């Protein structure tokens, strides 16, 4: 069983940067797909970025070129580097994991963190 805990969320001005971390209390297997999702009030949870077990990354069009997903296996931690933040990035950000292959469907994820709030002001 893996438990995920996000951190790094904050309130920042537009154009600023944040790095979110997702630390696992258990071992995150290399064959898991790791992902970041976000959810704004009144909206469905949406995929932000995924990191497949073969190292391939995928990003939502809205964050492509600004966000970078990565992991440090030695530290058992997933990261989301967020640059050039925009007010529309404001949301609760969650890390997630599922076996074998990636899915943009939040309903198929096996493990979830509790979330960390990111607020971007204009």
mmCIF file of C-alpha atoms in Angstrom, residues 8-18 20 38 66-67 82-93 116-122:
data_model
loop_
_atom_site.group_PDB
_atom_site.id
_atom_site.type_symbol
_atom_site.label_atom_id
_atom_site.label_comp_id
_atom_site.label_asym_id
_atom_site.label_seq_id
_atom_site.Cartn_x
_atom_site.Cartn_y
_atom_site.Cartn_z
ATOM 1 C CA UNK A 8 4.575 22.985 -1.957
ATOM 2 C CA UNK A 9 1.286 24.690 -2.737
ATOM 3 C CA UNK A 10 1.140 28.404 -2.049
ATOM 4 C CA UNK A 11 -0.360 31.718 -3.087
ATOM 5 C CA UNK A 12 1.713 33.434 -5.770
ATOM 6 C CA UNK A 13 1.449 36.233 -8.281
ATOM 7 C CA UNK A 14 0.904 35.555 -11.961
ATOM 8 C CA UNK A 15 4.190 34.800 -13.669
ATOM 9 C CA UNK A 16 5.653 33.189 -10.589
ATOM 10 C CA UNK A 17 6.835 29.636 -10.055
ATOM 11 C CA UNK A 18 6.200 26.807 -7.638
ATOM 12 C CA UNK A 20 5.042 20.744 -5.906
ATOM 13 C CA UNK A 38 -6.005 19.421 -10.405
ATOM 14 C CA UNK A 66 5.237 25.724 -18.498
ATOM 15 C CA UNK A 67 5.003 22.649 -16.260
ATOM 16 C CA UNK A 82 5.264 25.020 -12.447
ATOM 17 C CA UNK A 83 6.577 28.123 -14.191
ATOM 18 C CA UNK A 84 4.875 31.214 -15.589
ATOM 19 C CA UNK A 85 1.826 30.559 -13.467
ATOM 20 C CA UNK A 86 -1.500 31.998 -14.540
ATOM 21 C CA UNK A 87 -4.663 32.733 -12.542
ATOM 22 C CA UNK A 88 -6.384 29.874 -14.378
ATOM 23 C CA UNK A 89 -3.878 27.486 -12.778
ATOM 24 C CA UNK A 90 -5.574 28.101 -9.438
ATOM 25 C CA UNK A 91 -6.776 24.744 -8.133
ATOM 26 C CA UNK A 92 -6.212 21.993 -5.645
ATOM 27 C CA UNK A 93 -3.415 19.821 -7.018
ATOM 28 C CA UNK A 116 -2.144 20.940 -2.006
ATOM 29 C CA UNK A 117 -3.687 24.293 -2.853
ATOM 30 C CA UNK A 118 -2.208 26.552 -5.517
ATOM 31 C CA UNK A 119 -3.600 30.061 -5.823
ATOM 32 C CA UNK A 120 -2.373 32.443 -8.515
ATOM 33 C CA UNK A 121 -3.383 36.091 -8.377
ATOM 34 C CA UNK A 122 -3.319 38.489 -11.301
#
